[in-house]
Amino acid sequence: MRARALVRGRRRRNVTPAQASQEARNFQTGGAARREPGGHGIKVRLSPTKWTISPIVSNGAAARLLYEGQMEGEEMAQDTAVPKLSFQYWLDKAVEWGQTTTLESQQDVCLHLPKLQEFLQQIYESLKHMNSTTAIQRFPLIGQLLGRLCWNPFVVGYDESQKTLMWCLCCLYSNEPQNPVELKANSWILSLLCHLLSSSSWGANEVGTGTFISALGCTSADYYSKLVKNIVSSLVTELKGNQFNGLNIQGRVSDDHVTVVSLFCVPLITLPDVTPLLEALLTYHGGGSQEVLSSEFLEAVNETFLKKKIALSESAILSLWLRHLPSLEKATLHLFERLISTQTSSLEHVVCIIKDSLLPQAACHPAIFIIVDEIFKNALLETGGTPEVMTIIQMFTQCFVQAHQKDNKQHKFPLKAYFPHHHQHLVIALLKHPFDLPATLWSQHLKYITDMLKAIIEDKSIRSYADLFESWFLFVHFGEWADIAVEQLLKSEDESSDTFLWLLAFYYSPHNDKEKRTQIVVEARAVYDRLMMLFSCTNLSITDLQAAASTKTDKRQPCTKHLVRHLLLSFLLFSSGGHKIAQEFISHVILASNTTNEVFGLLIRTAYRFNQLGLKNQRAVKLVNELLQELRFTD
């Protein structure tokens, strides 16, 4: 899915100099956000009303400060979508417009406004996909160009150009400046944004404005910064007061006004001073059933949050995803794609990525959990149930359960409410994590889970594939019990082997009917029996292990191969002689069968489980780490 474009360009049309001048004067009545009559007199405009002809202050020095040491001798990257010649052309024009204030130069500005807006839109479309460092490397003269344009009253008087200039400046802002240059750049960007925001009718007389600011005892940058903070504070107070007033119609802010305020915030989302207003808007709800926040605002906040350009509270993000389904879907897909594309070396890293997304915390609301779970289900179907996807679902479920346990809300939902269409006793049993039970009770608990699953799956009244899949998908959420089942098969000497083999056959093959699943169990049983005969042997060879895993025919099903590989890996980790040949067997046999990713996934799941149990010095722990290190090196 692609997010909707957040800036819409104005339709191109031919404009004569006279028409452009008249249009500029007409912009005085425009404003992106203003108070409704009867409010507190707060007025915010994106379109300035300053049309007095006066010398334009050059901000080239500030622009040079922004990219000090980076502009001289640098060339724009050739692969950018913005042509180098066009960039130089508009910079020359900006310099030319700033050096003279004749009527001809002013008419020239107005004549070029539509083309300039088109060019600025091109710049923004490139900048929004870059961080500030990359942007500087691609466009070394960007500071000079934006600085000069922002101080040209005829350029910023064209509301579309002003909005796009603000977008470009926000893209250049560094949320986490790493050096003095970036700190100075941020300060310069904020002063420009404050200048654009503070343009208003009373500011037509620049000399008067300067005198007024001086009388306050502060610089222009300080004044404009405080002005923006005051505007944000007033709007936040207004929104929160409106929520408090409830049904007091006289004190209510109109829904249309809230919509316009949300649009006003779109170019300013990355500014830290605006964050309180973003959160107030996201947690605000109008009096009707219709959404009062603009879709452009919701999409922009979500996109910026996913790119880690802003930090918002969990409550604000929860409100965003509850009120805007496309944003929730995009956030889930973004997480899924990131996990699939990231070459992680441990499940601890996977857990960090999942928790950092805030999706497990938000999923404590059942409506969000159900949607996220449905997206994961579709991913599982589309990928044919690959082990990587199954592991992602398993780890997300663990993070969600942890978040639910930490949730201190007085009226939180019970965990079984998140799986309402399943056998509740089975859900409760699966929700009990292995780490919450003594290891001596794992085998007994697995029998309990398997007996319930088997009764559900083999119930004659359940005939549809959908019912079978839903039961399997539920078990996938808690796949750590499948890993425990393999270990219990090899480590415990009881009569549960048939039960555990059935559970593993179901885990690896949910598509088969009872007869085919029985056949898988028979084949797995043959391998398991041969492995158990070798389990206590201290001197083993690769040939011995290959013979134990072999089959009389070459028609072994893929699901059976997955199960056998899982058995072999556990045998290498826990048997008396397996550790001696483990590295050689992995290198010469398993890797040769092109199953590196599958084996690596099994190993990192095992390493994660060992770490959770606090095991450090056991032989199996050391062997897992050694095998993982070798596979990373091989990769």
XYZ file of C-alpha atoms in Angstrom:
635
model
C 0.000 0.000 0.000
C 1.130 3.488 -0.714
C 0.145 6.443 1.440
C -1.927 9.120 -0.247
C 0.059 12.144 -1.380
C -0.024 14.678 1.419
C 0.512 17.769 -0.668
C -1.705 18.488 -3.608
C -0.427 20.875 -6.223
C -2.562 23.662 -7.627
C -3.760 23.243 -11.201
C -1.353 24.848 -13.646
C -2.571 27.787 -15.674
C -1.146 30.670 -17.675
C -0.777 33.816 -15.552
C 0.045 37.303 -16.804
C 2.110 39.648 -14.575
C -0.942 41.814 -13.897
C -3.065 38.791 -13.000
C -0.347 37.439 -10.753
C -0.096 40.725 -8.859
C -3.852 40.870 -8.431
C -3.936 37.250 -7.306
C -1.261 37.968 -4.748
C -3.400 40.742 -3.263
C -6.374 38.393 -3.215
C -4.421 35.920 -1.051
C -4.914 38.284 1.893
C -8.269 36.679 2.622
C -6.920 33.095 2.656
C -5.904 31.184 5.745
C -5.268 27.548 6.445
C -6.666 27.699 9.968
C -8.668 30.368 11.775
C -10.911 30.579 14.795
C -14.649 30.443 14.366
C -16.546 33.604 15.373
C -17.103 33.807 19.095
C -13.817 32.070 19.986
C -10.831 33.390 21.868
C -9.493 35.448 18.999
C -6.787 32.936 17.994
C -5.965 33.188 14.309
C -3.412 31.103 12.463
C -2.690 31.646 8.796
C -0.379 29.944 6.372
C -0.843 32.689 3.787
C 0.878 35.953 4.695
C -0.805 39.270 4.025
C 2.334 41.368 3.649
C 2.317 43.015 0.220
C 4.045 46.320 0.946
C 6.957 46.734 -1.458
C 10.082 46.763 0.684
C 13.657 45.474 0.407
C 13.817 41.721 0.846
C 16.195 40.651 3.581
C 18.696 38.135 2.278
C 19.112 35.094 4.455
C 22.084 33.719 2.559
C 24.301 33.959 5.639
C 21.943 31.752 7.633
C 21.726 29.344 4.717
C 25.498 29.144 4.561
C 25.539 28.519 8.310
C 23.093 25.645 7.820
C 25.424 23.794 5.524
C 28.728 25.251 6.658
C 31.636 23.318 5.232
C 29.377 21.225 2.967
C 28.368 23.498 0.121
C 31.612 24.546 -1.474
C 32.722 22.252 -4.265
C 29.847 19.815 -3.778
C 27.752 18.576 -6.660
C 24.216 17.278 -6.550
C 23.893 13.530 -6.941
C 23.094 12.533 -10.494
C 20.430 10.010 -9.557
C 18.081 12.552 -7.967
C 14.726 13.281 -9.540
C 15.394 17.061 -9.473
C 17.451 18.219 -12.502
C 20.700 19.951 -11.607
C 20.258 22.702 -14.208
C 16.763 23.537 -12.904
C 18.109 23.761 -9.363
C 20.808 26.207 -10.391
C 18.294 28.170 -12.471
C 15.957 28.745 -9.529
C 18.824 29.599 -7.190
C 19.991 32.261 -9.665
C 16.419 33.545 -9.849
C 16.154 33.732 -6.054
C 19.419 35.687 -5.877
C 18.216 38.013 -8.637
C 14.860 38.627 -6.937
C 16.580 39.383 -3.643
C 18.928 42.005 -5.090
C 16.327 44.410 -6.466
C 12.835 45.573 -5.609
C 11.798 47.122 -8.893
C 8.318 46.636 -10.280
C 9.764 44.501 -13.088
C 11.459 42.095 -10.643
C 8.251 41.776 -8.635
C 6.288 41.026 -11.788
C 8.936 38.476 -12.747
C 8.431 36.700 -9.399
C 4.670 36.544 -9.907
C 5.096 35.335 -13.478
C 7.302 32.439 -12.386
C 5.281 31.375 -9.345
C 3.435 28.408 -10.954
C 6.664 26.976 -12.377
C 8.490 27.586 -9.104
C 5.759 25.757 -7.205
C 6.083 22.802 -9.557
C 9.850 22.735 -8.952
C 9.455 22.994 -5.151
C 7.024 20.093 -5.271
C 9.680 18.046 -7.096
C 12.199 18.867 -4.375
C 9.784 17.854 -1.649
C 8.946 14.544 -3.321
C 12.682 13.745 -3.202
C 13.342 15.100 0.304
C 10.532 13.217 2.027
C 12.281 9.900 1.348
C 15.647 11.053 2.761
C 17.120 11.899 6.124
C 18.728 15.297 6.602
C 22.273 14.039 5.970
C 21.349 12.397 2.684
C 19.374 15.474 1.648
C 22.405 17.704 2.169
C 24.552 15.359 0.118
C 22.019 15.255 -2.702
C 21.208 18.983 -2.654
C 24.234 20.909 -1.334
C 22.673 24.275 -2.261
C 19.267 23.603 -0.741
C 19.908 25.894 2.238
C 20.699 28.905 0.074
C 17.660 28.353 -2.137
C 15.103 27.831 0.642
C 16.530 30.639 2.751
C 16.180 33.189 -0.054
C 12.730 32.017 -1.119
C 11.343 32.088 2.442
C 12.204 35.781 2.750
C 10.630 36.744 -0.566
C 7.119 38.060 0.236
C 5.802 37.329 -3.246
C 6.969 33.712 -3.114
C 5.570 32.965 0.336
C 2.426 34.875 -0.579
C 1.516 32.078 -2.949
C -0.059 29.738 -0.414
C 0.916 26.514 -2.210
C 4.561 27.595 -2.423
C 4.606 28.621 1.212
C 3.185 25.268 2.287
C 5.685 23.350 0.168
C 8.572 25.435 1.535
C 7.483 24.449 5.029
C 7.339 20.803 4.006
C 10.879 20.980 2.613
C 12.221 22.660 5.760
C 10.602 20.037 7.995
C 12.237 17.280 5.935
C 15.649 18.864 6.632
C 15.072 19.057 10.395
C 17.182 16.561 12.408
C 15.272 15.051 15.311
C 18.512 13.819 16.852
C 21.300 16.223 15.810
C 24.684 14.554 15.973
C 27.033 17.546 15.670
C 27.172 21.359 16.008
C 26.403 21.850 12.314
C 23.112 19.958 12.628
C 22.262 21.888 15.801
C 22.806 25.202 13.986
C 20.835 23.863 11.040
C 17.888 23.003 13.287
C 17.952 26.467 14.835
C 18.000 28.070 11.405
C 15.132 25.879 10.166
C 13.009 26.713 13.209
C 13.585 30.440 12.714
C 12.488 30.170 9.080
C 9.395 28.163 9.996
C 8.496 30.617 12.721
C 8.929 33.450 10.231
C 6.577 31.772 7.762
C 4.009 30.999 10.457
C 4.054 34.446 11.978
C 3.333 36.332 8.735
C 0.091 38.208 9.352
C -1.747 41.436 8.562
C -0.318 43.307 11.549
C 3.166 42.392 10.357
C 2.895 44.379 7.130
C 5.159 47.076 8.529
C 8.495 45.326 9.004
C 10.052 48.272 10.817
C 7.154 48.403 13.275
C 7.361 44.666 13.879
C 11.090 44.876 14.555
C 10.566 47.742 17.015
C 7.854 45.783 18.799
C 10.072 42.701 19.129
C 12.993 44.780 20.399
C 10.759 46.343 23.042
C 10.065 42.847 24.354
C 13.771 42.329 24.923
C 14.198 39.269 22.715
C 15.495 38.389 19.260
C 13.269 37.731 16.272
C 13.993 34.010 16.459
C 13.059 33.893 20.155
C 9.923 35.921 19.537
C 8.684 33.749 16.669
C 9.502 30.561 18.598
C 7.514 31.756 21.609
C 4.707 32.814 19.302
C 4.438 29.299 17.867
C 4.542 27.760 21.366
C 1.777 30.084 22.491
C -0.356 29.232 19.473
C 0.126 25.512 20.130
C -0.609 25.929 23.836
C -3.778 27.905 23.117
C -5.050 25.333 20.629
C -4.296 22.456 23.013
C -6.134 24.237 25.838
C -9.032 24.897 23.501
C -9.279 21.252 22.397
C -8.978 19.844 25.912
C -11.445 22.390 27.244
C -13.871 21.391 24.531
C -13.609 17.781 25.610
C -14.238 18.824 29.226
C -17.245 20.901 28.289
C -18.868 17.833 26.789
C -22.370 18.727 25.663
C -22.030 22.428 26.480
C -22.834 23.551 22.939
C -21.938 27.189 23.562
C -18.373 26.247 24.508
C -17.848 23.680 21.766
C -15.368 24.098 18.946
C -16.887 23.316 15.589
C -15.819 20.104 13.899
C -14.937 22.072 10.774
C -12.504 24.162 12.770
C -10.802 21.047 14.192
C -10.490 19.680 10.653
C -8.808 22.876 9.499
C -6.444 22.890 12.482
C -5.416 19.324 11.638
C -4.646 20.417 8.078
C -2.624 23.330 9.437
C -0.448 20.834 11.354
C 0.441 18.699 8.334
C 3.582 20.656 7.282
C 4.712 21.003 10.906
C 4.451 17.424 12.144
C 8.176 16.902 12.717
C 8.588 20.019 14.888
C 8.949 19.128 18.592
C 7.000 22.218 19.690
C 3.952 21.002 17.758
C 3.881 17.537 19.372
C 1.445 18.529 22.170
C -1.011 19.765 19.543
C -0.669 16.522 17.556
C -1.460 14.469 20.649
C -4.382 16.710 21.582
C -5.829 16.327 18.084
C -5.344 12.561 17.987
C -7.131 12.092 21.308
C -9.907 14.562 20.431
C -13.341 13.325 19.379
C -16.103 15.479 18.012
C -19.722 15.349 18.945
C -20.826 13.341 15.910
C -20.010 9.996 14.363
C -17.983 11.474 11.491
C -14.207 11.738 11.656
C -13.213 15.350 12.425
C -9.513 15.031 11.607
C -8.479 15.216 7.972
C -7.234 12.008 6.359
C -4.141 13.909 5.152
C -3.269 14.697 8.771
C -3.794 11.123 9.987
C -1.778 9.655 7.123
C 1.015 12.194 7.602
C 1.286 11.525 11.353
C 1.381 7.770 10.779
C 3.957 8.037 8.000
C 6.185 10.306 10.083
C 5.864 8.060 13.136
C 6.808 4.967 11.122
C 9.925 6.768 9.889
C 10.840 7.569 13.519
C 10.797 11.309 12.856
C 8.470 11.991 15.790
C 7.845 10.420 19.192
C 4.244 10.185 20.367
C 2.673 8.675 23.474
C 1.140 5.205 23.336
C -2.301 6.694 23.953
C -1.958 9.026 20.953
C -0.825 6.201 18.668
C -3.626 3.965 19.924
C -6.135 6.706 19.129
C -4.607 7.173 15.662
C -4.918 3.492 14.777
C -8.387 3.147 16.258
C -9.765 6.049 14.260
C -7.908 5.424 10.978
C -7.814 1.821 9.739
C -5.465 2.497 6.761
C -2.821 3.766 9.195
C -3.097 0.622 11.321
C -2.821 -1.576 8.250
C 0.194 0.338 7.006
C 1.882 0.162 10.426
C 1.364 -3.609 10.577
C 2.677 -4.170 7.054
C 5.606 -1.866 7.783
C 6.526 -3.965 10.825
C 6.093 -7.217 8.938
C 8.205 -6.059 5.987
C 10.889 -4.761 8.310
C 11.104 -8.063 10.175
C 11.237 -10.064 6.952
C 13.915 -7.862 5.366
C 16.091 -7.475 8.476
C 18.923 -9.976 8.780
C 18.647 -10.496 12.495
C 21.083 -12.527 14.537
C 18.794 -13.119 17.500
C 15.152 -13.130 18.522
C 16.021 -10.530 21.162
C 16.550 -8.127 18.261
C 13.226 -9.179 16.749
C 11.503 -8.511 20.065
C 13.045 -5.028 20.243
C 11.764 -4.191 16.755
C 8.275 -5.475 17.582
C 8.012 -3.588 20.876
C 9.420 -0.435 19.321
C 6.560 -0.449 16.803
C 4.039 -0.013 19.695
C 1.747 -2.499 17.948
C 1.794 -5.082 20.784
C 0.859 -2.362 23.270
C -1.899 -1.040 20.982
C -3.133 -4.586 20.391
C -4.269 -4.679 24.020
C -7.387 -3.126 22.512
C -9.233 -6.145 21.008
C -10.293 -4.242 17.874
C -6.657 -3.566 16.986
C -5.543 -7.092 17.880
C -8.145 -8.646 15.590
C -7.090 -6.498 12.620
C -3.362 -7.089 13.154
C -4.002 -10.806 13.581
C -5.991 -10.895 10.342
C -3.092 -9.269 8.466
C -0.691 -11.856 9.897
C -3.094 -14.603 8.877
C -3.133 -13.357 5.275
C 0.669 -13.153 5.279
C 0.828 -16.742 6.491
C -1.499 -17.876 3.700
C 0.326 -15.935 1.005
C 3.728 -17.303 2.023
C 2.531 -20.880 2.369
C 3.246 -21.020 6.102
C 6.998 -20.434 5.960
C 8.886 -20.896 9.257
C 10.039 -17.239 9.216
C 6.459 -15.947 9.179
C 5.382 -18.447 11.840
C 8.214 -17.233 14.081
C 7.185 -13.594 13.602
C 3.608 -14.398 14.647
C 4.881 -16.353 17.631
C 7.153 -13.521 18.822
C 4.484 -10.863 18.280
C 2.058 -12.910 20.385
C 4.597 -13.164 23.203
C 5.155 -9.384 23.111
C 1.403 -8.807 23.093
C 0.831 -11.094 26.107
C 3.606 -9.300 28.015
C 2.094 -5.900 27.170
C -1.319 -7.123 28.303
C 0.105 -8.301 31.621
C 1.759 -4.906 32.174
C -1.439 -3.052 31.306
C -2.682 -1.543 34.556
C -6.091 -0.485 33.302
C -8.819 -1.265 35.752
C -11.200 -2.682 33.147
C -8.848 -4.466 30.756
C -10.120 -7.366 28.667
C -9.306 -10.969 29.682
C -6.786 -12.639 27.375
C -9.273 -15.225 26.173
C -11.385 -12.370 24.748
C -8.822 -11.921 21.970
C -9.574 -15.418 20.616
C -13.369 -15.478 20.970
C -14.076 -18.113 18.296
C -11.887 -20.844 19.751
C -12.322 -23.456 22.453
C -11.664 -21.389 25.570
C -10.035 -24.175 27.579
C -7.530 -24.643 24.741
C -6.870 -20.895 24.567
C -6.204 -20.720 28.301
C -3.855 -23.718 28.122
C -1.883 -22.236 25.210
C -1.640 -18.851 26.912
C 0.248 -20.467 29.773
C 3.859 -19.877 28.764
C 6.391 -22.700 29.297
C 8.453 -20.387 31.505
C 5.488 -20.059 33.857
C 5.582 -23.806 34.604
C 8.255 -26.012 36.161
C 10.072 -28.002 33.478
C 8.848 -31.195 35.142
C 5.261 -30.265 34.193
C 5.926 -29.455 30.522
C 5.211 -32.970 29.335
C 1.915 -33.154 31.213
C 0.796 -29.742 29.934
C 1.696 -30.713 26.354
C -0.450 -33.823 26.638
C -3.346 -31.666 27.810
C -2.930 -29.288 24.837
C -2.552 -32.135 22.339
C -5.581 -34.029 23.596
C -7.786 -30.948 23.219
C -6.429 -30.122 19.756
C -6.822 -33.705 18.607
C -10.417 -33.846 19.844
C -11.221 -30.621 17.978
C -9.443 -31.566 14.744
C -10.806 -35.100 14.546
C -14.328 -34.086 15.511
C -16.550 -35.441 12.743
C -18.718 -32.354 12.861
C -15.754 -30.237 11.709
C -15.357 -30.799 8.021
C -14.333 -27.462 6.518
C -10.740 -26.521 5.789
C -11.429 -23.098 7.341
C -12.136 -24.669 10.744
C -8.974 -26.756 10.502
C -6.906 -23.744 9.520
C -8.251 -21.614 12.364
C -7.244 -24.237 14.919
C -3.787 -24.505 13.382
C -3.402 -20.707 13.229
C -4.250 -20.513 16.933
C -1.515 -23.053 17.712
C 0.994 -21.129 15.541
C 0.630 -18.142 17.891
C 2.092 -20.316 20.633
C 4.629 -22.253 18.556
C 7.090 -22.407 21.429
C 5.096 -25.427 22.615
C 6.060 -27.243 19.380
C 9.743 -26.633 20.174
C 9.195 -27.911 23.705
C 7.491 -31.019 22.265
C 10.582 -31.915 20.202
C 12.837 -31.538 23.234
C 10.500 -33.614 25.387
C 10.517 -36.366 22.745
C 14.272 -36.735 23.043
C 14.858 -35.907 26.707
C 11.997 -37.624 28.539
C 11.483 -41.368 28.661
C 7.741 -41.765 28.931
C 4.929 -43.048 26.753
C 4.055 -39.651 25.273
C 6.004 -39.994 22.019
C 2.936 -40.760 19.890
C 1.108 -37.780 21.379
C 3.990 -35.379 20.719
C 4.610 -36.732 17.195
C 0.941 -36.138 16.376
C 1.228 -32.552 17.650
C 4.317 -31.941 15.516
C 2.683 -33.519 12.474
C -0.260 -31.161 12.907
C 2.084 -28.179 13.417
C 3.993 -28.878 10.201
C 1.056 -30.157 8.147
C -2.333 -28.547 8.832
C -3.620 -29.299 5.315
C -3.765 -33.049 5.511
C -6.653 -35.226 6.535
C -6.478 -37.818 9.295
C -5.074 -40.616 7.113
C -2.280 -38.460 5.673
C -1.416 -37.070 9.078
C -1.222 -40.623 10.405
C 1.220 -41.465 7.604
C 3.411 -38.495 8.586
C 3.413 -39.719 12.176
C 4.449 -43.209 11.031
C 7.393 -41.840 9.003
C 8.462 -39.535 11.817
C 8.144 -42.401 14.296
C 10.577 -44.502 12.243
C 13.187 -41.735 12.282
C 12.573 -41.028 15.964
C 13.040 -44.700 16.959
C 16.355 -44.902 15.090
C 17.560 -41.675 16.680
C 16.685 -42.889 20.175
C 18.786 -45.985 19.554
C 21.745 -43.665 18.955
C 20.898 -41.172 21.697
C 23.273 -42.594 24.334
C 26.121 -43.371 21.939
C 29.201 -41.243 22.599
C 30.899 -42.038 19.277
C 28.791 -41.130 16.290
C 29.501 -40.457 12.651
C 27.670 -38.434 10.036
C 26.905 -41.682 8.247
C 25.106 -42.998 11.328
C 22.907 -39.936 11.485
C 22.193 -39.949 7.755
C 21.159 -43.572 7.957
C 18.803 -42.819 10.855
C 17.141 -40.002 8.912
C 16.919 -41.845 5.604
C 13.770 -43.226 4.012
C 13.199 -46.205 1.737
C 11.533 -43.996 -0.845
C 12.182 -40.486 -2.179
C 8.541 -39.496 -1.781
C 8.787 -37.976 1.687
C 6.461 -34.959 1.904
C 7.929 -31.469 2.560
C 6.131 -31.232 5.909
C 7.712 -34.525 6.976
C 11.135 -33.193 5.963
C 10.584 -30.137 8.199
C 9.666 -32.367 11.123
C 12.672 -34.676 10.575
C 15.090 -31.715 10.395
C 13.663 -30.436 13.675
C 14.236 -33.855 15.254
C 17.796 -34.064 13.889
C 18.747 -30.633 15.196
C 17.426 -31.407 18.681
C 19.259 -34.752 18.600
C 22.540 -32.945 17.859
C 21.973 -30.569 20.769
C 20.856 -32.996 23.471
C 22.295 -36.445 22.685
C 25.511 -37.787 24.215
C 27.543 -37.827 21.005
C 25.638 -35.369 18.834
C 27.645 -32.326 19.897
C 30.844 -33.909 18.526
C 29.561 -34.073 14.955
C 27.080 -31.191 15.037
C 29.164 -28.614 13.177
C 30.297 -31.105 10.548
C 26.744 -32.401 10.044
C 25.333 -28.873 9.704
C 28.046 -27.870 7.224
C 28.072 -30.934 4.962
C 24.537 -32.240 5.122
C 21.974 -29.636 6.108
C 23.547 -26.677 4.311
C 23.940 -28.804 1.192
C 20.157 -29.286 1.130
C 19.577 -25.521 0.877
C 17.784 -25.288 4.223
C 20.085 -22.750 5.894
C 17.301 -20.285 6.738
C 15.144 -22.977 8.280
C 17.978 -24.345 10.436
C 19.051 -20.840 11.434
C 15.473 -20.078 12.503
C 15.313 -23.210 14.657
C 18.637 -22.334 16.276
C 17.764 -18.721 17.144
C 14.456 -19.894 18.633
C 16.380 -22.402 20.754
C 18.948 -19.764 21.785
C 16.154 -17.376 22.740
C 14.460 -20.036 24.865
C 17.752 -20.858 26.617
C 18.340 -17.163 27.364
C 14.820 -16.775 28.747
C 15.432 -19.731 31.045
C 18.730 -18.210 32.195
C 20.824 -21.144 30.961
C 24.443 -20.179 30.261
C 26.963 -22.912 30.986
C 25.242 -26.027 29.697
C 26.809 -27.842 26.770
C 23.731 -27.395 24.568
C 23.792 -23.615 25.093
C 27.415 -23.343 24.014
C 26.788 -25.573 20.994
C 23.820 -23.474 19.836
C 25.919 -20.314 19.975
C 28.770 -21.983 18.086
C 26.425 -23.235 15.347
C 24.816 -19.812 15.008
C 28.234 -18.187 14.719
C 29.220 -20.621 11.976
C 25.997 -20.052 10.036
C 26.429 -16.269 10.251
C 29.970 -16.619 8.941
C 28.786 -18.904 6.134
C 26.051 -16.422 5.186
